[in-house]
């Protein structure tokens, strides 16, 4: 089982990855790898985890120029694809004419020994892809839905393609699960159990959204959606900042009403409800994995009063931060 990348107009091989059969068959091991990129055209990394018929890939790259290349794969897979940042375009002999992903979009892709071309823009690019064996994936498809039956039939015929031609938006719940998968610090069998559970939860959210959503866009314009995602990104990168709804709206060129309504529509929560949860999750990670003191963590997530932070943490998780390590 291998994936090969070539220069777009030459036979020069840029990358070849050989995956063990454990990627797409049942086994008891768990394997991890990280590929770093430090070239004139871009810098970043691609992390991989594979076990029991599952392959998880997470990439974060800053590209300094537009990249185009050819790809070949000789295996069959179902991919849960999440475009977290940046845009991409893929085309191939066994695929629809072109598959374009933009920031915050997701879909499910079936691929069977595919070859084609891939293009990434000059930008920051971030994605998460989870590959499952087709037989494993089909067990979770509803049997009483024509929408899913068409995709099942395509898999049975070995015909590569998308579950649907209309991508869906990555929800707040999905982002939280993806973040948990990417940053999982557990080891051995406990990591495997955690990842399996989170992947199933993520697949559930995808399938539910595909079944319930008719594909019609939200009431917001694309420009407004981009601005709201920019606010979300700013909040995650500035945990300690002191912001108001008005200042956040103005920072991305929108108004308070659009930000408030649109954030709720896109993520199912309020701006500050999202920010509070993000702060608490970040604080939990700092305490467990970075050996920070409670006072240091309180400062890093924007609390001037350590007691107020401890109270907020307890409301969120049911225990004070000082007791967190005792529960792990």
mmCIF file of N, CA and C in Angstrom, residues 98-172:
data_model
loop_
_atom_site.group_PDB
_atom_site.id
_atom_site.type_symbol
_atom_site.label_atom_id
_atom_site.label_comp_id
_atom_site.label_asym_id
_atom_site.label_seq_id
_atom_site.Cartn_x
_atom_site.Cartn_y
_atom_site.Cartn_z
ATOM 1 N N UNK A 98 -13.647 17.973 -10.592
ATOM 2 C CA UNK A 98 -12.759 18.675 -9.666
ATOM 3 C C UNK A 98 -13.402 18.703 -8.290
ATOM 4 N N UNK A 99 -12.588 18.499 -7.280
ATOM 5 C CA UNK A 99 -13.063 18.549 -5.905
ATOM 6 C C UNK A 99 -12.342 19.696 -5.215
ATOM 7 N N UNK A 100 -13.091 20.716 -4.826
ATOM 8 C CA UNK A 100 -12.522 21.899 -4.188
ATOM 9 C C UNK A 100 -12.947 21.948 -2.725
ATOM 10 N N UNK A 101 -11.982 22.144 -1.856
ATOM 11 C CA UNK A 101 -12.269 22.338 -0.439
ATOM 12 C C UNK A 101 -11.807 23.720 -0.022
ATOM 13 N N UNK A 102 -12.639 24.407 0.751
ATOM 14 C CA UNK A 102 -12.282 25.683 1.352
ATOM 15 C C UNK A 102 -12.216 25.505 2.864
ATOM 16 N N UNK A 103 -11.690 26.523 3.530
ATOM 17 C CA UNK A 103 -11.627 26.505 4.990
ATOM 18 C C UNK A 103 -12.989 26.176 5.587
ATOM 19 N N UNK A 104 -12.992 25.391 6.658
ATOM 20 C CA UNK A 104 -14.145 24.982 7.459
ATOM 21 C C UNK A 104 -15.115 24.043 6.753
ATOM 22 N N UNK A 105 -14.675 23.350 5.713
ATOM 23 C CA UNK A 105 -15.558 22.403 5.021
ATOM 24 C C UNK A 105 -15.124 20.954 5.275
ATOM 25 N N UNK A 106 -16.105 20.043 5.202
ATOM 26 C CA UNK A 106 -15.795 18.622 5.363
ATOM 27 C C UNK A 106 -16.659 17.790 4.428
ATOM 28 N N UNK A 107 -16.216 16.571 4.185
ATOM 29 C CA UNK A 107 -16.972 15.617 3.381
ATOM 30 C C UNK A 107 -16.391 14.227 3.637
ATOM 31 N N UNK A 108 -16.992 13.223 3.039
ATOM 32 C CA UNK A 108 -16.478 11.859 3.111
ATOM 33 C C UNK A 108 -16.173 11.415 1.688
ATOM 34 N N UNK A 109 -14.975 10.885 1.480
ATOM 35 C CA UNK A 109 -14.488 10.539 0.146
ATOM 36 C C UNK A 109 -14.184 9.045 0.089
ATOM 37 N N UNK A 110 -14.631 8.404 -0.983
ATOM 38 C CA UNK A 110 -14.218 7.019 -1.238
ATOM 39 C C UNK A 110 -13.186 7.021 -2.361
ATOM 40 N N UNK A 111 -12.037 6.419 -2.118
ATOM 41 C CA UNK A 111 -10.992 6.354 -3.124
ATOM 42 C C UNK A 111 -10.536 4.924 -3.351
ATOM 43 N N UNK A 112 -10.396 4.573 -4.619
ATOM 44 C CA UNK A 112 -9.974 3.227 -4.973
ATOM 45 C C UNK A 112 -8.873 3.309 -6.023
ATOM 46 N N UNK A 113 -7.618 3.153 -5.580
ATOM 47 C CA UNK A 113 -6.448 3.209 -6.487
ATOM 48 C C UNK A 113 -6.525 4.443 -7.381
ATOM 49 N N UNK A 114 -6.527 5.600 -6.756
ATOM 50 C CA UNK A 114 -6.729 6.849 -7.487
ATOM 51 C C UNK A 114 -5.417 7.423 -8.012
ATOM 52 N N UNK A 115 -5.542 8.223 -9.062
ATOM 53 C CA UNK A 115 -4.428 9.022 -9.549
ATOM 54 C C UNK A 115 -5.006 10.318 -10.093
ATOM 55 N N UNK A 116 -4.227 11.379 -10.016
ATOM 56 C CA UNK A 116 -4.728 12.663 -10.477
ATOM 57 C C UNK A 116 -3.788 13.782 -10.117
ATOM 58 N N UNK A 117 -4.361 14.991 -10.010
ATOM 59 C CA UNK A 117 -3.577 16.175 -9.690
ATOM 60 C C UNK A 117 -4.140 16.859 -8.451
ATOM 61 N N UNK A 118 -3.246 17.497 -7.712
ATOM 62 C CA UNK A 118 -3.622 18.212 -6.489
ATOM 63 C C UNK A 118 -3.014 19.602 -6.541
ATOM 64 N N UNK A 119 -3.750 20.594 -6.064
ATOM 65 C CA UNK A 119 -3.245 21.969 -6.047
ATOM 66 C C UNK A 119 -3.587 22.633 -4.731
ATOM 67 N N UNK A 120 -2.589 23.267 -4.127
ATOM 68 C CA UNK A 120 -2.771 24.042 -2.899
ATOM 69 C C UNK A 120 -2.370 25.474 -3.171
ATOM 70 N N UNK A 121 -3.107 26.416 -2.590
ATOM 71 C CA UNK A 121 -2.812 27.819 -2.783
ATOM 72 C C UNK A 121 -1.648 28.300 -1.934
ATOM 73 N N UNK A 122 -1.193 29.504 -2.212
ATOM 74 C CA UNK A 122 -0.126 30.163 -1.458
ATOM 75 C C UNK A 122 -0.727 30.670 -0.147
ATOM 76 N N UNK A 123 -0.589 29.887 0.935
ATOM 77 C CA UNK A 123 -1.351 30.188 2.139
ATOM 78 C C UNK A 123 -0.945 29.266 3.285
ATOM 79 N N UNK A 124 -1.576 29.504 4.413
ATOM 80 C CA UNK A 124 -1.491 28.554 5.522
ATOM 81 C C UNK A 124 -2.512 27.452 5.260
ATOM 82 N N UNK A 125 -2.070 26.219 5.380
ATOM 83 C CA UNK A 125 -2.925 25.084 5.041
ATOM 84 C C UNK A 125 -2.951 24.108 6.211
ATOM 85 N N UNK A 126 -4.147 23.726 6.610
ATOM 86 C CA UNK A 126 -4.308 22.840 7.759
ATOM 87 C C UNK A 126 -5.441 21.860 7.474
ATOM 88 N N UNK A 127 -5.196 20.586 7.640
ATOM 89 C CA UNK A 127 -6.245 19.605 7.389
ATOM 90 C C UNK A 127 -6.129 18.429 8.340
ATOM 91 N N UNK A 128 -7.254 17.737 8.491
ATOM 92 C CA UNK A 128 -7.285 16.484 9.231
ATOM 93 C C UNK A 128 -8.008 15.474 8.345
ATOM 94 N N UNK A 129 -7.418 14.314 8.158
ATOM 95 C CA UNK A 129 -8.033 13.266 7.357
ATOM 96 C C UNK A 129 -7.962 11.960 8.126
ATOM 97 N N UNK A 130 -9.086 11.257 8.144
ATOM 98 C CA UNK A 130 -9.174 9.991 8.854
ATOM 99 C C UNK A 130 -9.631 8.939 7.862
ATOM 100 N N UNK A 131 -8.776 7.947 7.617
ATOM 101 C CA UNK A 131 -9.067 6.909 6.643
ATOM 102 C C UNK A 131 -9.530 5.629 7.335
ATOM 103 N N UNK A 132 -10.617 5.080 6.822
ATOM 104 C CA UNK A 132 -11.199 3.846 7.348
ATOM 105 C C UNK A 132 -11.283 2.815 6.236
ATOM 106 N N UNK A 133 -11.229 1.548 6.588
ATOM 107 C CA UNK A 133 -11.428 0.513 5.583
ATOM 108 C C UNK A 133 -12.884 0.556 5.144
ATOM 109 N N UNK A 134 -13.161 0.354 3.848
ATOM 110 C CA UNK A 134 -14.545 0.419 3.357
ATOM 111 C C UNK A 134 -15.494 -0.526 4.079
ATOM 112 N N UNK A 135 -15.073 -1.747 4.361
ATOM 113 C CA UNK A 135 -15.953 -2.697 5.030
ATOM 114 C C UNK A 135 -16.295 -2.233 6.437
ATOM 115 N N UNK A 136 -15.316 -1.655 7.126
ATOM 116 C CA UNK A 136 -15.562 -1.123 8.463
ATOM 117 C C UNK A 136 -16.527 0.053 8.392
ATOM 118 N N UNK A 137 -16.306 0.959 7.439
ATOM 119 C CA UNK A 137 -17.135 2.153 7.311
ATOM 120 C C UNK A 137 -18.578 1.795 6.987
ATOM 121 N N UNK A 138 -18.798 0.838 6.100
ATOM 122 C CA UNK A 138 -20.156 0.514 5.656
ATOM 123 C C UNK A 138 -21.042 0.006 6.782
ATOM 124 N N UNK A 139 -20.436 -0.509 7.833
ATOM 125 C CA UNK A 139 -21.219 -0.996 8.968
ATOM 126 C C UNK A 139 -21.997 0.124 9.643
ATOM 127 N N UNK A 140 -21.548 1.365 9.460
ATOM 128 C CA UNK A 140 -22.164 2.497 10.152
ATOM 129 C C UNK A 140 -23.110 3.293 9.255
ATOM 130 N N UNK A 141 -23.227 2.915 7.984
ATOM 131 C CA UNK A 141 -24.132 3.634 7.091
ATOM 132 C C UNK A 141 -25.570 3.191 7.347
ATOM 133 N N UNK A 142 -26.502 4.143 7.514
ATOM 134 C CA UNK A 142 -27.915 3.769 7.672
ATOM 135 C C UNK A 142 -28.388 2.975 6.455
ATOM 136 N N UNK A 143 -29.153 1.914 6.703
ATOM 137 C CA UNK A 143 -29.573 1.038 5.606
ATOM 138 C C UNK A 143 -30.893 1.471 4.976
ATOM 139 N N UNK A 144 -31.599 2.404 5.609
ATOM 140 C CA UNK A 144 -32.926 2.782 5.126
ATOM 141 C C UNK A 144 -32.936 4.150 4.463
ATOM 142 N N UNK A 145 -31.785 4.584 3.949
ATOM 143 C CA UNK A 145 -31.684 5.911 3.352
ATOM 144 C C UNK A 145 -31.094 5.807 1.953
ATOM 145 N N UNK A 146 -31.834 6.323 0.948
ATOM 146 C CA UNK A 146 -31.313 6.308 -0.416
ATOM 147 C C UNK A 146 -30.057 7.165 -0.515
ATOM 148 N N UNK A 147 -30.010 8.255 0.257
ATOM 149 C CA UNK A 147 -28.852 9.155 0.249
ATOM 150 C C UNK A 147 -27.571 8.377 0.536
ATOM 151 N N UNK A 148 -27.598 7.536 1.551
ATOM 152 C CA UNK A 148 -26.419 6.753 1.908
ATOM 153 C C UNK A 148 -26.293 5.501 1.043
ATOM 154 N N UNK A 149 -27.426 4.985 0.557
ATOM 155 C CA UNK A 149 -27.387 3.778 -0.275
ATOM 156 C C UNK A 149 -26.599 4.015 -1.551
ATOM 157 N N UNK A 150 -26.721 5.194 -2.139
ATOM 158 C CA UNK A 150 -25.977 5.509 -3.361
ATOM 159 C C UNK A 150 -24.471 5.449 -3.115
ATOM 160 N N UNK A 151 -24.042 5.949 -1.972
ATOM 161 C CA UNK A 151 -22.614 5.932 -1.646
ATOM 162 C C UNK A 151 -22.146 4.506 -1.376
ATOM 163 N N UNK A 152 -22.983 3.729 -0.694
ATOM 164 C CA UNK A 152 -22.658 2.330 -0.424
ATOM 165 C C UNK A 152 -22.493 1.567 -1.748
ATOM 166 N N UNK A 153 -23.393 1.820 -2.679
ATOM 167 C CA UNK A 153 -23.325 1.151 -3.981
ATOM 168 C C UNK A 153 -22.062 1.546 -4.741
ATOM 169 N N UNK A 154 -21.673 2.817 -4.636
ATOM 170 C CA UNK A 154 -20.444 3.267 -5.303
ATOM 171 C C UNK A 154 -19.232 2.546 -4.732
ATOM 172 N N UNK A 155 -19.222 2.351 -3.411
ATOM 173 C CA UNK A 155 -18.119 1.616 -2.775
ATOM 174 C C UNK A 155 -18.115 0.169 -3.262
ATOM 175 N N UNK A 156 -19.294 -0.439 -3.318
ATOM 176 C CA UNK A 156 -19.377 -1.834 -3.765
ATOM 177 C C UNK A 156 -18.902 -1.996 -5.209
ATOM 178 N N UNK A 157 -19.111 -0.951 -6.030
ATOM 179 C CA UNK A 157 -18.677 -1.002 -7.433
ATOM 180 C C UNK A 157 -17.231 -0.558 -7.597
ATOM 181 N N UNK A 158 -16.609 -0.085 -6.512
ATOM 182 C CA UNK A 158 -15.231 0.390 -6.597
ATOM 183 C C UNK A 158 -15.097 1.710 -7.314
ATOM 184 N N UNK A 159 -16.157 2.543 -7.308
ATOM 185 C CA UNK A 159 -16.159 3.818 -8.024
ATOM 186 C C UNK A 159 -15.849 4.962 -7.063
ATOM 187 N N UNK A 160 -14.691 5.579 -7.231
ATOM 188 C CA UNK A 160 -14.262 6.668 -6.340
ATOM 189 C C UNK A 160 -15.199 7.865 -6.451
ATOM 190 N N UNK A 161 -15.366 8.599 -5.347
ATOM 191 C CA UNK A 161 -16.198 9.791 -5.377
ATOM 192 C C UNK A 161 -16.517 10.297 -3.991
ATOM 193 N N UNK A 162 -17.369 11.312 -3.930
ATOM 194 C CA UNK A 162 -17.780 11.946 -2.678
ATOM 195 C C UNK A 162 -19.113 11.399 -2.210
ATOM 196 N N UNK A 163 -19.317 11.446 -0.898
ATOM 197 C CA UNK A 163 -20.631 11.095 -0.371
ATOM 198 C C UNK A 163 -21.688 12.021 -0.955
ATOM 199 N N UNK A 164 -21.368 13.306 -1.047
ATOM 200 C CA UNK A 164 -22.256 14.287 -1.655
ATOM 201 C C UNK A 164 -21.415 15.370 -2.310
ATOM 202 N N UNK A 165 -21.931 15.975 -3.359
ATOM 203 C CA UNK A 165 -21.181 17.024 -4.053
ATOM 204 C C UNK A 165 -21.212 18.355 -3.315
ATOM 205 N N UNK A 166 -22.038 18.460 -2.283
ATOM 206 C CA UNK A 166 -22.122 19.693 -1.492
ATOM 207 C C UNK A 166 -21.410 19.463 -0.161
ATOM 208 N N UNK A 167 -20.257 20.104 0.036
ATOM 209 C CA UNK A 167 -19.554 19.976 1.310
ATOM 210 C C UNK A 167 -20.398 20.576 2.434
ATOM 211 N N UNK A 168 -20.159 20.115 3.634
ATOM 212 C CA UNK A 168 -20.840 20.670 4.808
ATOM 213 C C UNK A 168 -19.843 21.457 5.652
ATOM 214 N N UNK A 169 -20.374 22.272 6.552
ATOM 215 C CA UNK A 169 -19.536 23.094 7.415
ATOM 216 C C UNK A 169 -19.080 22.291 8.632
ATOM 217 N N UNK A 170 -17.846 22.502 9.043
ATOM 218 C CA UNK A 170 -17.341 21.887 10.267
ATOM 219 C C UNK A 170 -17.967 22.609 11.448
ATOM 220 N N UNK A 171 -18.679 21.886 12.295
ATOM 221 C CA UNK A 171 -19.362 22.499 13.427
ATOM 222 C C UNK A 171 -18.414 22.658 14.618
ATOM 223 N N UNK A 172 -18.876 23.398 15.601
ATOM 224 C CA UNK A 172 -18.105 23.590 16.827
ATOM 225 C C UNK A 172 -17.809 22.249 17.490
#
